[in-house]
Coordinates of C-alpha atoms in Angstrom, one line a residue:
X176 CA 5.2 21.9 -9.7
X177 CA 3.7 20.9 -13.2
X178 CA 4.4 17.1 -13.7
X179 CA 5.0 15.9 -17.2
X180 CA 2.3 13.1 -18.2
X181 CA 4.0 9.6 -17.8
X182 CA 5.1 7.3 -20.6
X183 CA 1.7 5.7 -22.1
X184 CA 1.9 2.6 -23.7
X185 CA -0.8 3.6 -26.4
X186 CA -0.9 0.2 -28.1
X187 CA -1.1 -1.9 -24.7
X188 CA -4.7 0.7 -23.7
X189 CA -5.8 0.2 -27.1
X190 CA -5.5 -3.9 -27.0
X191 CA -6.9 -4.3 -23.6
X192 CA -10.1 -1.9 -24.4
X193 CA -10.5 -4.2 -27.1
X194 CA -9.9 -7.5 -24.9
X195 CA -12.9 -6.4 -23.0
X196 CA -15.0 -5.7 -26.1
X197 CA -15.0 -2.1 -25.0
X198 CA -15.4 1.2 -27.4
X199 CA -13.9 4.6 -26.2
X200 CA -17.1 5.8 -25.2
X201 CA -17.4 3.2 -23.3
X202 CA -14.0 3.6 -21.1
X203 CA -15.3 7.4 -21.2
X204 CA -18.1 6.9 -19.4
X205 CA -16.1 4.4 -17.1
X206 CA -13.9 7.3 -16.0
X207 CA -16.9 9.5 -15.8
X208 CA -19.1 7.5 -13.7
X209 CA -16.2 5.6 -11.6
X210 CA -13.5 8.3 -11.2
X211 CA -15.6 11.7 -11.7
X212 CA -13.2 12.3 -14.6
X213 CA -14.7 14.3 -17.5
X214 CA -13.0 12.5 -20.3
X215 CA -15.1 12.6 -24.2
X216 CA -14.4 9.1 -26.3
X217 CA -12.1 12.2 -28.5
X218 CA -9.6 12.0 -25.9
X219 CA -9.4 7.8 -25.3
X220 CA -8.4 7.5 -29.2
X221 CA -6.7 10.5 -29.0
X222 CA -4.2 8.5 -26.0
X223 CA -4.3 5.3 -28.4
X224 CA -3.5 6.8 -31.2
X225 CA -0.5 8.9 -29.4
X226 CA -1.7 12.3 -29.7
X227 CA -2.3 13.1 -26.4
X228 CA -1.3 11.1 -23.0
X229 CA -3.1 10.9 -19.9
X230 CA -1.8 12.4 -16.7
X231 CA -1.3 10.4 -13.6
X232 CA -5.1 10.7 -12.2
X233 CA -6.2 9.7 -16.0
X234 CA -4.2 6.6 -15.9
X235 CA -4.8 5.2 -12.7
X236 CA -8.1 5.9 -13.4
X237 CA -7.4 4.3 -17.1
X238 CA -6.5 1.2 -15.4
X239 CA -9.2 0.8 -12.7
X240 CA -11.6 1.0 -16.1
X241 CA -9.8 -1.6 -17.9
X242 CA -9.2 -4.2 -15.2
X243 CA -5.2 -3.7 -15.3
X244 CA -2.5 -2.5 -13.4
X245 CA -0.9 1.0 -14.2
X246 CA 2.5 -0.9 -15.0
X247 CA 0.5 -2.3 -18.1
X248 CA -0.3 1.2 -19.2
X249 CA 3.2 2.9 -19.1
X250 CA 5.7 2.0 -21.4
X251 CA 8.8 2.5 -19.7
X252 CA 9.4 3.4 -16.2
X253 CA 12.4 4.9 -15.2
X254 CA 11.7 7.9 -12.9
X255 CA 10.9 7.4 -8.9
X256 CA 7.5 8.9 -9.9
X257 CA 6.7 6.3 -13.0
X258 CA 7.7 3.6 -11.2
X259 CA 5.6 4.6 -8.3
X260 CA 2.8 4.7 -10.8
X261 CA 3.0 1.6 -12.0
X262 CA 3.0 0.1 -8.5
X263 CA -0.5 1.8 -8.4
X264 CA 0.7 3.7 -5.4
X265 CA 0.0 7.9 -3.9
X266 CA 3.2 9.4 -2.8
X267 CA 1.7 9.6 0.3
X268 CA 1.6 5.5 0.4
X269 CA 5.0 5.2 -1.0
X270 CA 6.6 7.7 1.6
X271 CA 4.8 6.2 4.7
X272 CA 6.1 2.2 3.0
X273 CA 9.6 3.8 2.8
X274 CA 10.0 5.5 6.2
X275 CA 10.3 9.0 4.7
X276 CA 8.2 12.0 5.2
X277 CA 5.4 12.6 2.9
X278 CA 6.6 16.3 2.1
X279 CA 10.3 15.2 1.8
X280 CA 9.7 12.2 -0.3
X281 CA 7.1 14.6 -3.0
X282 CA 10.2 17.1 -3.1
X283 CA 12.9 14.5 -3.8
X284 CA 10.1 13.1 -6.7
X285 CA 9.9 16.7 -7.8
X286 CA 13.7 16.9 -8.0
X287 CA 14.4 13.6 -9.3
X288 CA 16.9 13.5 -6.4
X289 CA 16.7 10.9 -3.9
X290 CA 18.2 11.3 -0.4
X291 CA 17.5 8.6 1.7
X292 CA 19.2 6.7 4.0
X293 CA 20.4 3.4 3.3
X294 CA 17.5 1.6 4.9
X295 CA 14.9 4.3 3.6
X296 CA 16.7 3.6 0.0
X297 CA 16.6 -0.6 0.9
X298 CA 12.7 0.0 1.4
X299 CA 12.2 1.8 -1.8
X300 CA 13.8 -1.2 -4.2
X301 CA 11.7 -3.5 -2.5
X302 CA 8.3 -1.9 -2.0
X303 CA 9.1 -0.5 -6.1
X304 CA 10.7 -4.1 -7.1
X305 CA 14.1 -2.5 -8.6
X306 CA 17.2 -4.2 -9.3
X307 CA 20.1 -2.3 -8.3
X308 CA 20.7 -0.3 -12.1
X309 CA 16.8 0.5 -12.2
X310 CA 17.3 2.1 -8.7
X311 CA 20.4 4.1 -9.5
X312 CA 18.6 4.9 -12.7
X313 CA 15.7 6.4 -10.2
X314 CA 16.6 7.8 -7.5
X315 CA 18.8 9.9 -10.3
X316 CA 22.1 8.5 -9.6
X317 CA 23.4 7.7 -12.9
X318 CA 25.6 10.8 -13.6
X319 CA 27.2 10.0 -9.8
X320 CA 27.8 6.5 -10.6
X321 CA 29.6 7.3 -13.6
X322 CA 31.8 10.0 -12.6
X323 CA 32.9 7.4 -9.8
X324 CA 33.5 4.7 -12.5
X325 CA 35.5 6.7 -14.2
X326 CA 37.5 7.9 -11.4
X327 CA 38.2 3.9 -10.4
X328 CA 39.0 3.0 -14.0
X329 CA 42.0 6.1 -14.8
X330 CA 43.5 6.0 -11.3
X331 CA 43.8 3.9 -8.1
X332 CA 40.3 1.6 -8.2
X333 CA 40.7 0.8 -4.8
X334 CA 39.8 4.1 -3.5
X335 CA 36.3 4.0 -5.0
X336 CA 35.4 0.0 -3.3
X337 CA 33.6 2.4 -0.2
X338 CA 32.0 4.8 -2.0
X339 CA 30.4 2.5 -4.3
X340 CA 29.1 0.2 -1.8
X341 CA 27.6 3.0 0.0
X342 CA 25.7 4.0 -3.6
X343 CA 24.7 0.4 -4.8
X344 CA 22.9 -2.5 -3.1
X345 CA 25.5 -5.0 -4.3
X346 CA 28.3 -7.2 -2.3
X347 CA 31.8 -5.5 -1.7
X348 CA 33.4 -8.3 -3.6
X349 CA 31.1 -8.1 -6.4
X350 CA 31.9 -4.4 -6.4
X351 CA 35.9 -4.7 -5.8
X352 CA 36.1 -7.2 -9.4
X353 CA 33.8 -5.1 -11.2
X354 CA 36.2 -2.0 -10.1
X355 CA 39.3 -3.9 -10.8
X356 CA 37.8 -4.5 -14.4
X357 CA 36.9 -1.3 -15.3
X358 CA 40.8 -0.3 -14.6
X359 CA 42.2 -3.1 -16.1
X360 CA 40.3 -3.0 -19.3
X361 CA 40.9 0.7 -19.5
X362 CA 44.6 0.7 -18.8
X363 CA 44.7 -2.2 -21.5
X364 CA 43.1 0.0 -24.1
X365 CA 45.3 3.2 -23.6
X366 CA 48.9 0.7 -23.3
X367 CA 47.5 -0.3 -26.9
X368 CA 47.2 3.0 -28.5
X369 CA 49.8 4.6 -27.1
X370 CA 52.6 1.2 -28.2
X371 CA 54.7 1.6 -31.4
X372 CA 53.4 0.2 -34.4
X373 CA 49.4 1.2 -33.0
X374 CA 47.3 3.3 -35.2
X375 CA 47.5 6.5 -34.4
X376 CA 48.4 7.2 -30.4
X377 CA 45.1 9.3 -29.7
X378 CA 44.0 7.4 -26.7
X379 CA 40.7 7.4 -28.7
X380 CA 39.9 3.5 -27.0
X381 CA 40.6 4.5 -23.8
X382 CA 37.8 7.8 -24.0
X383 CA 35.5 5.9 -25.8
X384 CA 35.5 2.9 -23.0
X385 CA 35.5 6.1 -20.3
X386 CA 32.2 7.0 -22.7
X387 CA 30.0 4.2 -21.7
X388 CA 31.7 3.6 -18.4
X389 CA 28.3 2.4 -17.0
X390 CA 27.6 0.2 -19.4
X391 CA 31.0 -1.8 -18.9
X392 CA 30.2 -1.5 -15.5
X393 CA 26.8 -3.0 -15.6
X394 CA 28.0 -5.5 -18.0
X395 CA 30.9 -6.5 -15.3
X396 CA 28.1 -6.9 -12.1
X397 CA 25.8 -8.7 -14.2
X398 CA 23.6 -6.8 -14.1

């Protein structure tokens, strides 16, 4: 499966090649002569320029020429594969650190579905160093966690205190008030609109807070 070139941080390759007193030719010859990597000086300014981007054997490589990490060189990670990038690790490494097979943790990267189990997932945020939202974020659970928000916040919150401390590394009492937020505040919002005198009885607050359900919730954690 063709992989899409991670996020480059053009500027950050540009001002470290220049920290070292380096010219593209140079870092060309660097990937050349270190990494076996055919890369012309065209191509360097083309990356720092954002016209082109390296692809993951370029920018580990890109690193090991300019004396940083990979993390330095991407500009946001968010995937299971960028962030395993920036940790400067194969998917080989990362699957034998986690407990997972090498096969089944490449198809869950290619599928930007994780399926672990809760120690496998444990492993993962701290070989990877993510926080509990950058982990949902990764392992492709954001869509999950919101329909369950939603769920707690428009009917009986209660229900959703299991299933969301099987999804996210975070205490069950940390969990139950964040729930019991999310319902309160929505219920508050919909009693508002829906009360004589309020503009318009649309329920408009109430599907805009259901909108960025996440966000509330992230906001309620902590987090």
């Amino acid at each position: 499966m063709h992989q899409p070139s991670p996020p480059f941080d053009a500027q950050a390759a540009r001002r470290l090649r220049e920290g070292l007193g380096m010219a593209p030719g140079h870092v060309a010859y660097g990937l050349r002569a270190q990494y076996g990597l055919l890369v012309d000086p065209e191509t360097v300014a083309a990356w720092e320029r954002g016209r082109a981007r390296p692809d993951e054997q370029e920018l580990t490589a890109l690193a090991g020429v300019l004396w940083c990490s990979p993390a330095e060189l991407i500009a946001t990670a968010s995937t299971l594969r960028e962030h395993r990038m920036a940790r400067g690790l194969s998917a080989e490494e990362l699957a034998r650190l986690v407990g997972v097979a090498a096969h089944a943790y490449q198809r869950m990267e290619d599928e930007g579905r994780w399926r672990g189990t809760e120690r496998q997932t444990a492993a993962l945020a701290e070989v990877l160093g993510l926080g509990p939202r950058a982990l949902i974020t990764a392992t492709g659970g954001d869509e999950r966690l919101a329909e369950l928000l939603r769920d707690a916040a428009t009917t009986r919150w209660q229900a959703y205190v299991k299933p969301a401390v099987k999804m996210l590394p975070l205490p069950k009492r940390r969990l139950e008030s964040a729930l019991q937020r999310l319902h309160t505040d929505y219920h508050a919002r919909m009693a508002a609109t829906s009360s004589w005198g309020a503009s318009g009885a649309t329920g408009d607050e109430g599907r805009a807070y259901l909108d960025d359900i996440t966000g509330h919730f992230w906001a309620a954690v902590g987090s």
